[in-house]
Structures are given as C-alpha cells and as structure tokens.
Tab-separated table of C-alpha atoms in Angstrom:
chain	number	residue	atom	x	y	z
A	1	MET	CA	-47.617	31.268	30.547
A	2	THR	CA	-45.386	28.925	28.738
A	3	LYS	CA	-44.340	25.279	29.623
A	4	PHE	CA	-40.643	24.781	29.486
A	5	LEU	CA	-38.679	21.685	29.857
A	6	ILE	CA	-35.588	21.769	31.946
A	7	SER	CA	-33.380	18.336	31.391
A	8	PHE	CA	-30.321	16.989	31.721
A	9	PRO	CA	-28.756	13.380	30.299
A	10	ALA	CA	-27.545	11.100	33.016
A	11	SER	CA	-24.069	11.471	31.269
A	12	ALA	CA	-23.743	14.629	32.156
A	13	MET	CA	-23.846	14.151	35.980
A	14	ASP	CA	-20.202	13.395	36.735
A	15	VAL	CA	-20.771	13.289	40.357
A	16	PRO	CA	-18.820	11.364	42.820
A	17	ALA	CA	-20.868	8.683	44.830
A	18	GLU	CA	-19.948	10.619	48.134
A	19	ASP	CA	-22.006	13.835	47.305
A	20	MET	CA	-25.019	12.767	45.583
A	21	PRO	CA	-26.841	12.983	48.471
A	22	ALA	CA	-26.180	16.307	48.722
A	23	VAL	CA	-26.855	16.707	45.035
A	24	SER	CA	-30.231	15.202	45.246
A	25	ASP	CA	-31.236	17.271	48.732
A	26	ALA	CA	-30.148	20.512	46.600
A	27	SER	CA	-32.147	19.583	43.554
A	28	ARG	CA	-35.293	18.309	45.746
A	29	ALA	CA	-35.024	21.775	47.347
A	30	VAL	CA	-35.073	23.821	44.097
A	31	ILE	CA	-38.107	21.393	43.181
A	32	ARG	CA	-39.836	22.570	46.144
A	33	GLU	CA	-39.151	26.146	45.702
A	34	ALA	CA	-40.860	25.603	42.328
A	35	LYS	CA	-43.967	24.091	44.127
A	36	ALA	CA	-43.983	26.763	46.494
A	37	ALA	CA	-44.031	29.090	43.777
A	38	GLY	CA	-46.866	27.699	41.912
A	39	VAL	CA	-44.979	26.998	38.437
A	40	TYR	CA	-43.943	23.581	39.146
A	41	VAL	CA	-46.291	21.373	36.417
A	42	PHE	CA	-44.375	17.636	36.656
A	43	GLY	CA	-40.625	16.197	36.773
A	44	GLY	CA	-38.702	13.128	37.506
A	45	GLY	CA	-35.634	10.768	36.096
A	46	ILE	CA	-36.014	8.178	33.567
A	47	ASN	CA	-35.948	4.978	35.182
A	48	SER	CA	-32.893	3.280	33.015
A	49	GLU	CA	-33.462	-0.160	34.628
A	50	VAL	CA	-36.501	-0.521	32.593
A	51	PRO	CA	-36.063	-0.897	29.014
A	52	SER	CA	-38.878	1.496	26.511
A	53	VAL	CA	-41.106	-0.351	24.173
A	54	MET	CA	-42.584	1.245	20.614
A	55	VAL	CA	-45.980	0.924	21.109
A	56	ALA	CA	-48.311	0.934	17.388
A	57	ALA	CA	-51.558	2.008	17.027
A	58	ASP	CA	-52.746	-1.617	17.239
A	59	GLY	CA	-51.524	-1.440	20.674
A	60	SER	CA	-48.559	-4.156	19.411
A	61	CYS	CA	-45.223	-3.679	21.530
A	62	THR	CA	-42.005	-4.061	20.126
A	63	SER	CA	-38.664	-3.902	21.772
A	64	GLU	CA	-37.552	-1.041	19.799
A	65	THR	CA	-36.534	2.807	20.271
A	66	TYR	CA	-36.536	5.893	17.469
A	67	ARG	CA	-32.989	6.174	16.712
A	68	GLU	CA	-33.080	9.900	18.037
A	69	THR	CA	-33.992	9.016	21.416
A	70	ARG	CA	-32.505	5.189	21.973
A	71	GLU	CA	-30.414	7.138	24.967
A	72	LEU	CA	-33.177	9.424	26.367
A	73	ASP	CA	-32.434	9.217	30.216
A	74	GLY	CA	-31.463	11.588	33.076
A	75	GLY	CA	-33.735	13.816	35.037
A	76	PHE	CA	-36.057	16.268	33.660
A	77	CYS	CA	-38.954	19.011	34.987
A	78	VAL	CA	-41.573	20.684	33.280
A	79	LEU	CA	-42.081	24.356	35.013
A	80	GLU	CA	-45.093	26.848	33.578
A	81	LEU	CA	-43.267	30.475	33.612
A	82	PRO	CA	-43.997	34.001	32.223
A	83	SER	CA	-40.565	34.126	30.070
A	84	ARG	CA	-38.016	32.461	28.660
A	85	GLU	CA	-35.604	34.689	31.062
A	86	VAL	CA	-37.195	33.275	33.714
A	87	ALA	CA	-37.076	29.520	32.479
A	88	VAL	CA	-33.268	30.553	32.214
A	89	GLN	CA	-33.027	31.345	35.919
A	90	TRP	CA	-34.787	28.253	36.572
A	91	ALA	CA	-32.560	26.148	34.518
A	92	ALA	CA	-29.552	27.659	36.627
A	93	LYS	CA	-30.781	26.741	39.996
A	94	LEU	CA	-31.099	23.215	38.602
A	95	ALA	CA	-27.591	23.440	37.235
A	96	ALA	CA	-26.167	24.638	40.567
A	97	ALA	CA	-28.402	22.257	42.349
A	98	CYS	CA	-27.262	18.907	39.521
A	99	ARG	CA	-23.953	20.085	38.737
A	100	CYS	CA	-24.372	19.791	35.351
A	101	ALA	CA	-25.644	22.224	32.323
A	102	GLN	CA	-29.533	22.179	31.816
A	103	GLU	CA	-31.080	22.040	28.479
A	104	LEU	CA	-34.288	24.410	27.936
A	105	ARG	CA	-36.669	23.602	25.753
A	106	GLU	CA	-39.628	25.493	25.110
A	107	PHE	CA	-43.177	23.496	24.717
A	108	TYR	CA	-45.545	24.899	21.743
A	109	TYR	CA	-48.777	26.456	23.170
A	110	ASP	CA	-51.494	24.510	23.187
A	111	PRO	CA	-54.946	25.463	24.541
A	112	GLU	CA	-56.007	22.392	25.831
A	113	SER	CA	-52.927	21.195	28.251
C-alpha cells in the first residue's frame, strides 16, 4: 500500500462563512469514512495563527521558513491506499466536501514508516 497526501491551500476555500459548518460536517464525514475503511493515517489543518520557525541541527530556532513553503497553510490528510486511481477517488470526495480542488501527492516507499 502507498501513502498519499491530499491537501489544499487555505486560499482555495472560497466558501461563505454561513456555509462553513456544512463544509466542516461534510469533510469530517469523509474522514470518518476513511477511518472506517482503515485507510486513514493522519490529517489536520495548519494553524496559521502560530508562526513557523526554522530549527537547525543544533536546536537553535529562527523566525524564518524556506522560501518555497512561506505560505504553507490549509488542510491535508494522509491516506494509505492500494493505487493512485483509488487515491484520486478519495481526493474527489474531499474536493466535493471542501468545495475546492485537492492536490494529490504520493510518498516514496519507506519500509520503516
């Protein structure tokens, strides 16, 4: 089985505030379905209210990020699935629930993870 990252940036969710409870309910229903199917690994939303820090090998922290990830926000989940085709089906379910397109990325196989 392969692990897939399904995600979207916060800016992709252009949903009126009054619709957010329905979007939350729908997305949580998909996550519950993934858990019931035994394919859910982990998921959540990036807390944009807490600034990210860069941690060096010596443990020191600076208030910076990699340029490419400055705007890493939004929601994501990791599912363990038998094929890319099945991953596309789950991403489509989340796209419908969240009312925005989802990015789909595949993790490299690591026998220790």
